[in-house]
Amino acid sequence: MTINVAELAELSTAVGDLLADACTEADVRRAMDSEDGFDRHLWGRLADQGVLGMLVGSEHGGLGFGAAELEAVAEETGAALLPAPFISSAVLAVALVNAAGTDEDKARLLPSLADGTTIATVAVTGSAGSWTTDGVDVRVSTGVDSDGTLTGSAHYVTWGHVADVVLVAARTADGIGVFEVETAAPGFECRAATVFDPTVRLSTITLAGTPARRLGTAGWDAVSTALDLAVIASAGEQVGGARRVFDMTVDYLKTRIQFGRQIGSFQALKHMAADLLIEVENATSAARHAAAEHAESGENASGAIALAGFTCAEAFHTVALDAIQMHGGIAFTWEHPAHLYLRRARTGLHLFGGTRLHRERYLVSKGA
């Protein structure tokens, strides 16, 4: 289902209003210091608003939206630095079930993902963090169907510590398959990884003869489809984060007085702010274009998504890093929010393939 521009703006505003009320800086800091790392009450409110079921079809209790709506909402979650398994569960896992699952799989998994009662994540890459077929370390040790067992490890699993279900990309005799694993299954181990950004939790998952159910017969194409939507959502979050920290910096330049003048009147800072505005606008265009191409199944969708994958991540990092410099020493302290945006920006440089892989894919899409 596609909504018009006015409806899209209303959707963004509704999500933004919710997060402005329930995901303030103080809320973010409380959540990231908690054991789970996120606010389950807010998670329920996001489910009630339909955010967790955006990519779930109406027949399974969702809204049936696509990439354009996803990107718009992600701008709001990124601006608020939402610490929650939104992309992990509501985007990556849902998209993978949609792409790989049978009708029975969808009926079994999607309703509880949409209403937030089940949290899922996806395990794709090994320790190399390549997010490609070559990087898959898990393999099927016996069987290929519902009685199959998995052995191996997956790294950089987002929000694995709170997941009820993990969808695992694993090597089979006929290529890559997608398997569903319950976190309570024998042989399953999840270890929290040390993270630079406490608003995005990562885990390492080890499987030792762990029972698994295969989703349909799809292979890497399904994983790639899900990753495309995760990249679009990440790009949206990076745009939202970049714009928020930029606005925060401009406000500071207008109010900070030095040598009897607003520091924003200094030419050097004016030039820096202008450069950062260009970064924000370029990233916004790239993210929204990628979402539009995906929604229209355009022939340039792959290149547009790859372009957004590195443009938005690098723009967010540049804006957040320069924002700290423009704030001066105060922004380096734990009490100031600017460094939280920088931490999120640095995480985004590497997840779901990283900027180097996206650049390579963009060049391939252009025949280079």
PDB file of C-alpha atoms in Angstrom, residues 126-248:
ATOM      1  CA  GLY A 126      30.692 -14.263  10.433  1.00  0.00           C
ATOM      2  CA  SER A 127      33.588 -12.540  12.156  1.00  0.00           C
ATOM      3  CA  ALA A 128      34.734 -10.840   8.928  1.00  0.00           C
ATOM      4  CA  GLY A 129      31.572  -8.734   8.959  1.00  0.00           C
ATOM      5  CA  SER A 130      31.297  -8.810   5.173  1.00  0.00           C
ATOM      6  CA  TRP A 131      27.493  -9.222   4.885  1.00  0.00           C
ATOM      7  CA  THR A 132      27.996 -11.244   1.687  1.00  0.00           C
ATOM      8  CA  THR A 133      27.599 -14.917   0.837  1.00  0.00           C
ATOM      9  CA  ASP A 134      31.312 -15.418   1.419  1.00  0.00           C
ATOM     10  CA  GLY A 135      30.922 -14.150   4.968  1.00  0.00           C
ATOM     11  CA  VAL A 136      28.307 -16.710   6.074  1.00  0.00           C
ATOM     12  CA  ASP A 137      29.888 -18.986   8.692  1.00  0.00           C
ATOM     13  CA  VAL A 138      26.890 -21.031   9.854  1.00  0.00           C
ATOM     14  CA  ARG A 139      26.242 -24.313   8.101  1.00  0.00           C
ATOM     15  CA  VAL A 140      23.593 -27.009   8.177  1.00  0.00           C
ATOM     16  CA  SER A 141      25.099 -29.945   9.987  1.00  0.00           C
ATOM     17  CA  THR A 142      22.210 -32.373   9.469  1.00  0.00           C
ATOM     18  CA  GLY A 143      19.116 -32.170   7.312  1.00  0.00           C
ATOM     19  CA  VAL A 144      17.783 -29.227   5.320  1.00  0.00           C
ATOM     20  CA  ASP A 145      14.166 -29.119   6.435  1.00  0.00           C
ATOM     21  CA  SER A 146      12.316 -28.749   9.741  1.00  0.00           C
ATOM     22  CA  ASP A 147      14.603 -31.278  11.420  1.00  0.00           C
ATOM     23  CA  GLY A 148      17.825 -29.553  10.359  1.00  0.00           C
ATOM     24  CA  THR A 149      20.498 -28.510  12.853  1.00  0.00           C
ATOM     25  CA  LEU A 150      22.911 -25.593  12.549  1.00  0.00           C
ATOM     26  CA  THR A 151      26.542 -25.249  13.556  1.00  0.00           C
ATOM     27  CA  GLY A 152      28.773 -22.188  13.435  1.00  0.00           C
ATOM     28  CA  SER A 153      28.746 -18.593  14.586  1.00  0.00           C
ATOM     29  CA  ALA A 154      27.322 -15.248  13.549  1.00  0.00           C
ATOM     30  CA  HIS A 155      28.713 -11.874  14.570  1.00  0.00           C
ATOM     31  CA  TYR A 156      27.366  -8.318  14.705  1.00  0.00           C
ATOM     32  CA  VAL A 157      23.852  -9.591  15.366  1.00  0.00           C
ATOM     33  CA  THR A 158      21.803  -6.528  16.248  1.00  0.00           C
ATOM     34  CA  TRP A 159      19.780  -6.814  19.464  1.00  0.00           C
ATOM     35  CA  GLY A 160      20.374 -10.544  19.675  1.00  0.00           C
ATOM     36  CA  HIS A 161      20.253 -10.465  23.474  1.00  0.00           C
ATOM     37  CA  VAL A 162      16.528  -9.566  23.504  1.00  0.00           C
ATOM     38  CA  ALA A 163      15.417 -11.621  20.498  1.00  0.00           C
ATOM     39  CA  ASP A 164      12.901 -14.420  20.878  1.00  0.00           C
ATOM     40  CA  VAL A 165      13.570 -15.682  17.359  1.00  0.00           C
ATOM     41  CA  VAL A 166      16.719 -15.510  15.252  1.00  0.00           C
ATOM     42  CA  LEU A 167      16.605 -15.922  11.486  1.00  0.00           C
ATOM     43  CA  VAL A 168      19.909 -17.386  10.391  1.00  0.00           C
ATOM     44  CA  ALA A 169      21.546 -17.446   6.979  1.00  0.00           C
ATOM     45  CA  ALA A 170      23.277 -20.823   6.718  1.00  0.00           C
ATOM     46  CA  ARG A 171      25.121 -22.857   4.139  1.00  0.00           C
ATOM     47  CA  THR A 172      23.276 -25.885   2.783  1.00  0.00           C
ATOM     48  CA  ALA A 173      24.131 -28.429   0.135  1.00  0.00           C
ATOM     49  CA  ASP A 174      22.412 -26.238  -2.462  1.00  0.00           C
ATOM     50  CA  GLY A 175      23.576 -22.795  -1.359  1.00  0.00           C
ATOM     51  CA  ILE A 176      22.409 -20.369   1.316  1.00  0.00           C
ATOM     52  CA  GLY A 177      19.193 -21.100   3.192  1.00  0.00           C
ATOM     53  CA  VAL A 178      17.224 -19.121   5.764  1.00  0.00           C
ATOM     54  CA  PHE A 179      16.473 -20.864   9.057  1.00  0.00           C
ATOM     55  CA  GLU A 180      14.414 -19.982  12.097  1.00  0.00           C
ATOM     56  CA  VAL A 181      15.987 -20.674  15.484  1.00  0.00           C
ATOM     57  CA  GLU A 182      14.380 -20.292  18.888  1.00  0.00           C
ATOM     58  CA  THR A 183      16.723 -18.696  21.399  1.00  0.00           C
ATOM     59  CA  ALA A 184      15.767 -21.308  23.985  1.00  0.00           C
ATOM     60  CA  ALA A 185      16.828 -24.155  21.677  1.00  0.00           C
ATOM     61  CA  PRO A 186      19.670 -26.470  22.768  1.00  0.00           C
ATOM     62  CA  GLY A 187      23.098 -25.510  21.494  1.00  0.00           C
ATOM     63  CA  PHE A 188      22.164 -21.835  21.139  1.00  0.00           C
ATOM     64  CA  GLU A 189      24.404 -19.285  22.853  1.00  0.00           C
ATOM     65  CA  CYS A 190      24.223 -15.504  22.649  1.00  0.00           C
ATOM     66  CA  ARG A 191      27.048 -13.343  24.023  1.00  0.00           C
ATOM     67  CA  ALA A 192      26.841  -9.566  24.238  1.00  0.00           C
ATOM     68  CA  ALA A 193      29.560  -7.789  22.290  1.00  0.00           C
ATOM     69  CA  THR A 194      31.412  -4.719  23.507  1.00  0.00           C
ATOM     70  CA  VAL A 195      29.934  -1.756  21.638  1.00  0.00           C
ATOM     71  CA  PHE A 196      31.046   1.806  21.020  1.00  0.00           C
ATOM     72  CA  ASP A 197      27.430   2.921  20.715  1.00  0.00           C
ATOM     73  CA  PRO A 198      25.296   1.857  23.696  1.00  0.00           C
ATOM     74  CA  THR A 199      22.082   2.680  21.810  1.00  0.00           C
ATOM     75  CA  VAL A 200      22.690  -0.209  19.369  1.00  0.00           C
ATOM     76  CA  ARG A 201      23.391  -3.536  21.068  1.00  0.00           C
ATOM     77  CA  LEU A 202      25.334  -6.220  19.208  1.00  0.00           C
ATOM     78  CA  SER A 203      25.796  -9.891  19.979  1.00  0.00           C
ATOM     79  CA  THR A 204      27.757 -12.919  18.844  1.00  0.00           C
ATOM     80  CA  ILE A 205      25.656 -16.030  18.375  1.00  0.00           C
ATOM     81  CA  THR A 206      27.086 -19.546  18.500  1.00  0.00           C
ATOM     82  CA  LEU A 207      25.171 -22.584  17.285  1.00  0.00           C
ATOM     83  CA  ALA A 208      26.226 -26.129  18.156  1.00  0.00           C
ATOM     84  CA  GLY A 209      23.872 -28.640  16.575  1.00  0.00           C
ATOM     85  CA  THR A 210      20.971 -26.265  17.215  1.00  0.00           C
ATOM     86  CA  PRO A 211      17.561 -27.394  15.875  1.00  0.00           C
ATOM     87  CA  ALA A 212      16.231 -25.078  13.173  1.00  0.00           C
ATOM     88  CA  ARG A 213      13.265 -24.761  10.828  1.00  0.00           C
ATOM     89  CA  ARG A 214      13.902 -23.705   7.254  1.00  0.00           C
ATOM     90  CA  LEU A 215      11.819 -20.823   5.894  1.00  0.00           C
ATOM     91  CA  GLY A 216      10.622 -21.786   2.428  1.00  0.00           C
ATOM     92  CA  THR A 217      13.243 -22.623  -0.166  1.00  0.00           C
ATOM     93  CA  ALA A 218      14.640 -19.145  -0.806  1.00  0.00           C
ATOM     94  CA  GLY A 219      18.340 -18.455  -0.527  1.00  0.00           C
ATOM     95  CA  TRP A 220      20.668 -15.456  -0.603  1.00  0.00           C
ATOM     96  CA  ASP A 221      18.311 -13.449  -2.821  1.00  0.00           C
ATOM     97  CA  ALA A 222      15.884 -13.270   0.095  1.00  0.00           C
ATOM     98  CA  VAL A 223      18.644 -12.136   2.460  1.00  0.00           C
ATOM     99  CA  SER A 224      19.731  -9.509  -0.052  1.00  0.00           C
ATOM    100  CA  THR A 225      16.157  -8.246  -0.375  1.00  0.00           C
ATOM    101  CA  ALA A 226      15.874  -7.874   3.399  1.00  0.00           C
ATOM    102  CA  LEU A 227      19.259  -6.159   3.623  1.00  0.00           C
ATOM    103  CA  ASP A 228      18.166  -3.613   1.001  1.00  0.00           C
ATOM    104  CA  LEU A 229      15.298  -2.518   3.235  1.00  0.00           C
ATOM    105  CA  ALA A 230      17.592  -2.450   6.267  1.00  0.00           C
ATOM    106  CA  VAL A 231      19.974  -0.167   4.357  1.00  0.00           C
ATOM    107  CA  ILE A 232      17.085   2.140   3.413  1.00  0.00           C
ATOM    108  CA  ALA A 233      15.936   2.271   7.044  1.00  0.00           C
ATOM    109  CA  SER A 234      19.492   2.904   8.236  1.00  0.00           C
ATOM    110  CA  ALA A 235      19.903   5.670   5.660  1.00  0.00           C
ATOM    111  CA  GLY A 236      16.698   7.253   6.923  1.00  0.00           C
ATOM    112  CA  GLU A 237      17.936   7.084  10.509  1.00  0.00           C
ATOM    113  CA  GLN A 238      21.264   8.597   9.490  1.00  0.00           C
ATOM    114  CA  VAL A 239      19.496  11.463   7.733  1.00  0.00           C
ATOM    115  CA  GLY A 240      17.319  12.090  10.780  1.00  0.00           C
ATOM    116  CA  GLY A 241      20.299  11.966  13.122  1.00  0.00           C
ATOM    117  CA  ALA A 242      22.399  14.244  10.915  1.00  0.00           C
ATOM    118  CA  ARG A 243      19.647  16.829  10.636  1.00  0.00           C
ATOM    119  CA  ARG A 244      18.965  16.785  14.383  1.00  0.00           C
ATOM    120  CA  VAL A 245      22.603  17.254  15.384  1.00  0.00           C
ATOM    121  CA  PHE A 246      23.006  19.933  12.692  1.00  0.00           C
ATOM    122  CA  ASP A 247      19.984  21.862  14.023  1.00  0.00           C
ATOM    123  CA  MET A 248      21.369  21.458  17.536  1.00  0.00           C
TER     124      MET A 248
END
